[in-house]
Amino acid sequence: MSLYRTFDSADLRIWLSTQITLSTQLGGKPEEWSIKEVSDGNLNSVFLVHGLDSSLCCKQALPHVRVAPDWPMPLERALYEARYMRATEAAVTGLAPKLFHYDADLFLLVMECLSPHTVLRSALIADQVTPGFSETIGQYVAQTVHTTGWTTRPFEEGSRLLADFAGNTALTRITVDLILNDPYRVCTRNPEPEPALLSAVEALRTDRPLHAAISRLQNIFLTCRQALLHGDLHTGSIMLHERDVRVIDGEFATMGPIGFDCGLYLGNLALHACAAPQKMPAMEHEMRVFWAAFAEQFQTLVSQGGGDVGGLLEDDAARLTMVQDMLLGILRDTAGFAGLEIIRRTIGFAQVADYSLCPDDAARTTARKRALEIGRTLIMSAEAIESPDALFALLCPSPATGAPSLT
């Protein structure tokens, strides 16, 4: 902490000029570099630096939530993001930005600059996406599972990852609170719901069967350590330019259930469809593309074995059965966590900009109610799901029938 200081553009320019490898990579003289702050997330300061030869992205952790300065936040979260990028780098080359440098005193990451990439959520809102982008995300999740999971790596590697990420408790606490608890109780972090949603919000707070189902998901999240998770895989943590799709912002990384990352991603696609119902077919297509890419790569990679789970299964049919059973479990977890994410992003802290697509207040209220109904149905039905088609039917219900009402 004695060496830590919060950077502005001038400080960053001076620091970069002392880093021989990075300054050489940028090219030109420090005074010739263009430095622009582009911070738009909840937690960090982000700068894009353009030199004569190349560009860099510099991300520094702040000692508080950027959008809530009275909410303290440990700087060490930057360490876990750097560890995550290094642990998955070989598996996801070309699917995530490359990490060039991490400064442990300044809690500063220097990585590949993604330009002219756009945040996926913004691109969806602006209708500037190339269909099929979700294939890359499905591959990304499967490949991180392959390189960090117990079926394809010796348990010693999984144990090392458990140790490396066990200390990321502050950000995991955010997940436990903001996704798994706060939307279902009175909490000062929750924005005040619009009057037309008050009865629906109160119904969620008093829904005992729902709370029991959420308790099961809480237990899965906290005790099921299948692989290293990104931990915050939503449409705001992905950037793309045409067909070049990259996953960013791995600071919530923790060992956990594979279905958590899958559920957060699919839940955000469902949220976008709730906000813009005319896009439901396109979002369902992306959901199917995601799951098909994930399941195909997962089956191919996990079937190779190499870990201590399934090590006795020499018969291909037996190994295939094991993989299919794993995929069904992941599918069910995906449904539950997607439901939690949909509800959280609708009435909890850090709501989504997708609802800005609604043409008026009445349409926005209708969209939010629909999202809450879909979210609850997913949570309550998760254990009974038997196929991807069953999941997509819950994520993208027919407008004529919809999901069961909350009230």
CSV table of N, CA and C in Angstrom, one decimal, residues 74-165:
chain,number,residue,atom,x,y,z
A,74,PRO,N,-11.3,-4.0,-1.7
A,74,PRO,CA,-9.9,-4.3,-1.7
A,74,PRO,C,-9.2,-4.3,-3.0
A,75,LEU,N,-8.0,-3.7,-3.0
A,75,LEU,CA,-7.2,-3.6,-4.2
A,75,LEU,C,-6.8,-4.9,-4.8
A,76,GLU,N,-6.7,-5.9,-4.0
A,76,GLU,CA,-6.2,-7.2,-4.4
A,76,GLU,C,-7.0,-7.9,-5.5
A,77,ARG,N,-8.2,-7.4,-5.8
A,77,ARG,CA,-9.0,-8.0,-6.8
A,77,ARG,C,-8.2,-8.0,-8.2
A,78,ALA,N,-7.3,-7.0,-8.4
A,78,ALA,CA,-6.5,-6.9,-9.6
A,78,ALA,C,-5.6,-8.1,-9.7
A,79,LEU,N,-5.1,-8.5,-8.5
A,79,LEU,CA,-4.2,-9.7,-8.5
A,79,LEU,C,-5.0,-10.9,-9.0
A,80,TYR,N,-6.2,-11.1,-8.6
A,80,TYR,CA,-7.0,-12.3,-9.0
A,80,TYR,C,-7.3,-12.2,-10.5
A,81,GLU,N,-7.5,-11.0,-11.0
A,81,GLU,CA,-7.8,-10.9,-12.4
A,81,GLU,C,-6.5,-11.3,-13.2
A,82,ALA,N,-5.3,-10.9,-12.7
A,82,ALA,CA,-4.1,-11.2,-13.4
A,82,ALA,C,-3.9,-12.7,-13.3
A,83,ARG,N,-4.2,-13.3,-12.2
A,83,ARG,CA,-4.0,-14.8,-12.0
A,83,ARG,C,-4.9,-15.5,-13.0
A,84,TYR,N,-6.2,-15.0,-13.1
A,84,TYR,CA,-7.1,-15.7,-14.0
A,84,TYR,C,-6.6,-15.6,-15.4
A,85,MET,N,-6.2,-14.5,-15.8
A,85,MET,CA,-5.7,-14.3,-17.2
A,85,MET,C,-4.5,-15.3,-17.5
A,86,ARG,N,-3.6,-15.4,-16.5
A,86,ARG,CA,-2.5,-16.3,-16.7
A,86,ARG,C,-2.9,-17.7,-16.6
A,87,ALA,N,-3.8,-18.1,-15.8
A,87,ALA,CA,-4.3,-19.5,-15.7
A,87,ALA,C,-5.0,-20.0,-16.9
A,88,THR,N,-5.6,-19.1,-17.6
A,88,THR,CA,-6.4,-19.5,-18.8
A,88,THR,C,-5.8,-19.1,-20.1
A,89,GLU,N,-4.7,-18.4,-20.1
A,89,GLU,CA,-4.2,-17.8,-21.3
A,89,GLU,C,-4.0,-18.8,-22.4
A,90,ALA,N,-3.3,-19.9,-22.1
A,90,ALA,CA,-3.0,-20.8,-23.2
A,90,ALA,C,-4.2,-21.5,-23.8
A,91,ALA,N,-5.3,-21.6,-23.0
A,91,ALA,CA,-6.5,-22.3,-23.4
A,91,ALA,C,-7.4,-21.3,-24.3
A,92,VAL,N,-7.3,-20.0,-24.0
A,92,VAL,CA,-8.2,-19.1,-24.7
A,92,VAL,C,-7.5,-18.0,-25.5
A,93,THR,N,-6.3,-18.4,-26.0
A,93,THR,CA,-5.6,-17.5,-26.9
A,93,THR,C,-6.4,-17.0,-28.1
A,94,GLY,N,-6.5,-15.7,-28.2
A,94,GLY,CA,-7.4,-15.2,-29.3
A,94,GLY,C,-8.8,-14.9,-28.9
A,95,LEU,N,-9.2,-15.4,-27.7
A,95,LEU,CA,-10.6,-15.2,-27.2
A,95,LEU,C,-10.6,-14.3,-26.0
A,96,ALA,N,-9.5,-13.8,-25.6
A,96,ALA,CA,-9.4,-12.8,-24.5
A,96,ALA,C,-8.2,-11.9,-24.8
A,97,PRO,N,-8.1,-10.7,-24.2
A,97,PRO,CA,-6.9,-9.9,-24.4
A,97,PRO,C,-5.7,-10.5,-23.8
A,98,LYS,N,-4.5,-10.2,-24.3
A,98,LYS,CA,-3.3,-10.8,-23.8
A,98,LYS,C,-2.8,-9.8,-22.7
A,99,LEU,N,-2.4,-10.5,-21.6
A,99,LEU,CA,-1.8,-9.7,-20.5
A,99,LEU,C,-0.3,-9.5,-20.7
A,100,PHE,N,0.1,-8.2,-20.7
A,100,PHE,CA,1.5,-7.9,-20.9
A,100,PHE,C,2.3,-7.7,-19.6
A,101,HIS,N,1.6,-7.2,-18.6
A,101,HIS,CA,2.3,-6.8,-17.3
A,101,HIS,C,1.3,-6.6,-16.2
A,102,TYR,N,1.7,-7.0,-15.0
A,102,TYR,CA,0.9,-6.7,-13.8
A,102,TYR,C,1.8,-6.1,-12.8
A,103,ASP,N,1.5,-4.9,-12.3
A,103,ASP,CA,2.3,-4.3,-11.2
A,103,ASP,C,1.6,-4.5,-9.9
A,104,ALA,N,2.2,-5.3,-9.0
A,104,ALA,CA,1.6,-5.7,-7.7
A,104,ALA,C,1.5,-4.6,-6.7
A,105,ASP,N,2.4,-3.5,-6.9
A,105,ASP,CA,2.3,-2.4,-6.0
A,105,ASP,C,1.2,-1.4,-6.3
A,106,LEU,N,1.0,-1.3,-7.6
A,106,LEU,CA,0.0,-0.3,-8.1
A,106,LEU,C,-1.3,-1.0,-8.4
A,107,PHE,N,-1.4,-2.3,-8.3
A,107,PHE,CA,-2.6,-3.1,-8.7
A,107,PHE,C,-3.1,-2.7,-10.1
A,108,LEU,N,-2.2,-2.7,-11.0
A,108,LEU,CA,-2.4,-2.2,-12.3
A,108,LEU,C,-2.1,-3.3,-13.4
A,109,LEU,N,-3.0,-3.6,-14.2
A,109,LEU,CA,-2.8,-4.5,-15.3
A,109,LEU,C,-2.6,-3.8,-16.6
A,110,VAL,N,-1.7,-4.2,-17.4
A,110,VAL,CA,-1.5,-3.7,-18.7
A,110,VAL,C,-1.7,-4.8,-19.7
A,111,MET,N,-2.6,-4.6,-20.6
A,111,MET,CA,-3.0,-5.7,-21.5
A,111,MET,C,-3.2,-5.2,-22.9
A,112,GLU,N,-3.5,-6.1,-23.8
A,112,GLU,CA,-3.8,-5.8,-25.2
A,112,GLU,C,-5.0,-4.8,-25.3
A,113,CYS,N,-4.8,-3.8,-26.1
A,113,CYS,CA,-5.9,-2.9,-26.3
A,113,CYS,C,-6.8,-3.4,-27.4
A,114,LEU,N,-8.1,-3.5,-27.1
A,114,LEU,CA,-9.1,-4.0,-28.0
A,114,LEU,C,-9.7,-2.8,-28.7
A,115,SER,N,-9.3,-2.6,-29.9
A,115,SER,CA,-9.8,-1.5,-30.7
A,115,SER,C,-9.9,-1.9,-32.2
A,116,PRO,N,-11.0,-1.7,-32.9
A,116,PRO,CA,-12.2,-0.8,-32.5
A,116,PRO,C,-13.3,-1.6,-31.9
A,117,HIS,N,-13.0,-2.5,-31.0
A,117,HIS,CA,-14.1,-3.3,-30.3
A,117,HIS,C,-15.1,-2.5,-29.5
A,118,THR,N,-16.3,-3.1,-29.4
A,118,THR,CA,-17.3,-2.5,-28.6
A,118,THR,C,-17.8,-3.5,-27.6
A,119,VAL,N,-18.3,-3.0,-26.4
A,119,VAL,CA,-18.9,-3.8,-25.4
A,119,VAL,C,-20.1,-4.5,-26.0
A,120,LEU,N,-20.2,-5.8,-25.8
A,120,LEU,CA,-21.3,-6.5,-26.4
A,120,LEU,C,-22.7,-6.0,-26.0
A,121,ARG,N,-22.9,-5.6,-24.8
A,121,ARG,CA,-24.2,-5.0,-24.4
A,121,ARG,C,-24.5,-3.8,-25.2
A,122,SER,N,-23.6,-2.9,-25.4
A,122,SER,CA,-23.8,-1.7,-26.2
A,122,SER,C,-24.0,-2.0,-27.6
A,123,ALA,N,-23.3,-3.0,-28.1
A,123,ALA,CA,-23.5,-3.4,-29.5
A,123,ALA,C,-24.9,-4.0,-29.7
A,124,LEU,N,-25.4,-4.8,-28.8
A,124,LEU,CA,-26.7,-5.3,-28.9
A,124,LEU,C,-27.8,-4.2,-28.9
A,125,ILE,N,-27.6,-3.3,-28.0
A,125,ILE,CA,-28.6,-2.2,-27.9
A,125,ILE,C,-28.6,-1.4,-29.2
A,126,ALA,N,-27.4,-1.2,-29.8
A,126,ALA,CA,-27.3,-0.5,-31.1
A,126,ALA,C,-27.6,-1.3,-32.3
A,127,ASP,N,-27.9,-2.6,-32.1
A,127,ASP,CA,-28.1,-3.5,-33.3
A,127,ASP,C,-26.9,-3.5,-34.2
A,128,GLN,N,-25.7,-3.7,-33.6
A,128,GLN,CA,-24.5,-3.7,-34.3
A,128,GLN,C,-23.7,-5.0,-34.0
A,129,VAL,N,-24.3,-6.1,-34.1
A,129,VAL,CA,-23.7,-7.4,-33.9
A,129,VAL,C,-23.8,-8.3,-35.1
A,130,THR,N,-22.8,-9.1,-35.3
A,130,THR,CA,-22.8,-10.1,-36.3
A,130,THR,C,-23.4,-11.4,-35.7
A,131,PRO,N,-24.5,-11.9,-36.3
A,131,PRO,CA,-25.1,-13.1,-35.7
A,131,PRO,C,-24.1,-14.3,-35.5
A,132,GLY,N,-24.3,-15.0,-34.4
A,132,GLY,CA,-23.4,-16.2,-34.2
A,132,GLY,C,-22.2,-15.9,-33.2
A,133,PHE,N,-22.2,-14.6,-32.7
A,133,PHE,CA,-21.1,-14.3,-31.8
A,133,PHE,C,-21.0,-15.2,-30.6
A,134,SER,N,-22.1,-15.8,-30.2
A,134,SER,CA,-22.2,-16.6,-29.0
A,134,SER,C,-21.4,-17.9,-29.1
A,135,GLU,N,-21.1,-18.3,-30.3
A,135,GLU,CA,-20.3,-19.5,-30.5
A,135,GLU,C,-18.9,-19.4,-29.8
A,136,THR,N,-18.3,-18.2,-30.0
A,136,THR,CA,-17.0,-17.9,-29.3
A,136,THR,C,-17.1,-18.0,-27.8
A,137,ILE,N,-18.2,-17.5,-27.2
A,137,ILE,CA,-18.4,-17.6,-25.8
A,137,ILE,C,-18.5,-19.0,-25.3
A,138,GLY,N,-19.3,-19.8,-26.1
A,138,GLY,CA,-19.4,-21.2,-25.7
A,138,GLY,C,-18.1,-21.9,-25.7
A,139,GLN,N,-17.3,-21.7,-26.8
A,139,GLN,CA,-15.9,-22.3,-26.9
A,139,GLN,C,-15.1,-21.8,-25.7
A,140,TYR,N,-15.2,-20.5,-25.4
A,140,TYR,CA,-14.4,-20.0,-24.3
A,140,TYR,C,-14.6,-20.7,-23.0
A,141,VAL,N,-15.9,-20.9,-22.6
A,141,VAL,CA,-16.2,-21.5,-21.4
A,141,VAL,C,-15.7,-23.0,-21.4
A,142,ALA,N,-15.9,-23.7,-22.5
A,142,ALA,CA,-15.5,-25.1,-22.6
A,142,ALA,C,-14.0,-25.2,-22.4
A,143,GLN,N,-13.3,-24.3,-23.0
A,143,GLN,CA,-11.8,-24.4,-23.0
A,143,GLN,C,-11.2,-24.0,-21.6
A,144,THR,N,-11.9,-23.1,-20.9
A,144,THR,CA,-11.4,-22.8,-19.6
A,144,THR,C,-11.7,-23.9,-18.7
A,145,VAL,N,-12.9,-24.6,-18.8
A,145,VAL,CA,-13.2,-25.8,-18.1
A,145,VAL,C,-12.1,-26.9,-18.3
A,146,HIS,N,-11.8,-27.0,-19.6
A,146,HIS,CA,-10.8,-28.1,-19.9
A,146,HIS,C,-9.4,-27.8,-19.2
A,147,THR,N,-9.0,-26.6,-19.2
A,147,THR,CA,-7.7,-26.3,-18.6
A,147,THR,C,-7.7,-26.2,-17.1
A,148,THR,N,-8.8,-26.1,-16.5
A,148,THR,CA,-8.9,-25.9,-15.0
A,148,THR,C,-9.7,-26.9,-14.3
A,149,GLY,N,-10.3,-27.9,-15.0
A,149,GLY,CA,-11.3,-28.8,-14.3
A,149,GLY,C,-10.6,-30.1,-13.9
A,150,TRP,N,-11.4,-30.9,-13.1
A,150,TRP,CA,-10.8,-32.1,-12.5
A,150,TRP,C,-10.8,-33.3,-13.4
A,151,THR,N,-11.6,-33.3,-14.5
A,151,THR,CA,-11.7,-34.4,-15.4
A,151,THR,C,-10.5,-34.5,-16.4
A,152,THR,N,-9.9,-33.3,-16.6
A,152,THR,CA,-8.8,-33.3,-17.6
A,152,THR,C,-7.5,-32.8,-17.0
A,153,ARG,N,-7.4,-32.6,-15.7
A,153,ARG,CA,-6.2,-32.2,-15.1
A,153,ARG,C,-6.0,-33.0,-13.8
A,154,PRO,N,-4.8,-33.3,-13.4
A,154,PRO,CA,-4.6,-34.0,-12.1
A,154,PRO,C,-5.1,-33.1,-11.0
A,155,PHE,N,-5.5,-33.7,-9.9
A,155,PHE,CA,-6.1,-33.0,-8.8
A,155,PHE,C,-5.1,-32.0,-8.2
A,156,GLU,N,-3.8,-32.2,-8.4
A,156,GLU,CA,-2.8,-31.3,-7.8
A,156,GLU,C,-3.0,-29.9,-8.5
A,157,GLU,N,-3.4,-29.8,-9.8
A,157,GLU,CA,-3.6,-28.6,-10.4
A,157,GLU,C,-4.8,-27.9,-9.9
A,158,GLY,N,-5.9,-28.7,-9.8
A,158,GLY,CA,-7.1,-28.1,-9.2
A,158,GLY,C,-6.9,-27.6,-7.8
A,159,SER,N,-6.1,-28.3,-7.0
A,159,SER,CA,-5.8,-27.8,-5.6
A,159,SER,C,-5.0,-26.5,-5.6
A,160,ARG,N,-4.1,-26.4,-6.6
A,160,ARG,CA,-3.3,-25.2,-6.7
A,160,ARG,C,-4.2,-24.0,-7.0
A,161,LEU,N,-5.2,-24.2,-8.0
A,161,LEU,CA,-6.1,-23.2,-8.3
A,161,LEU,C,-7.0,-22.8,-7.1
A,162,LEU,N,-7.4,-23.8,-6.4
A,162,LEU,CA,-8.2,-23.5,-5.2
A,162,LEU,C,-7.5,-22.6,-4.3
A,163,ALA,N,-6.2,-22.9,-4.1
A,163,ALA,CA,-5.4,-22.1,-3.2
A,163,ALA,C,-5.2,-20.7,-3.8
A,164,ASP,N,-4.9,-20.6,-5.1
A,164,ASP,CA,-4.7,-19.3,-5.7
A,164,ASP,C,-5.8,-18.3,-5.7
A,165,PHE,N,-7.1,-18.9,-5.7
A,165,PHE,CA,-8.2,-18.0,-5.8
A,165,PHE,C,-9.1,-18.0,-4.5
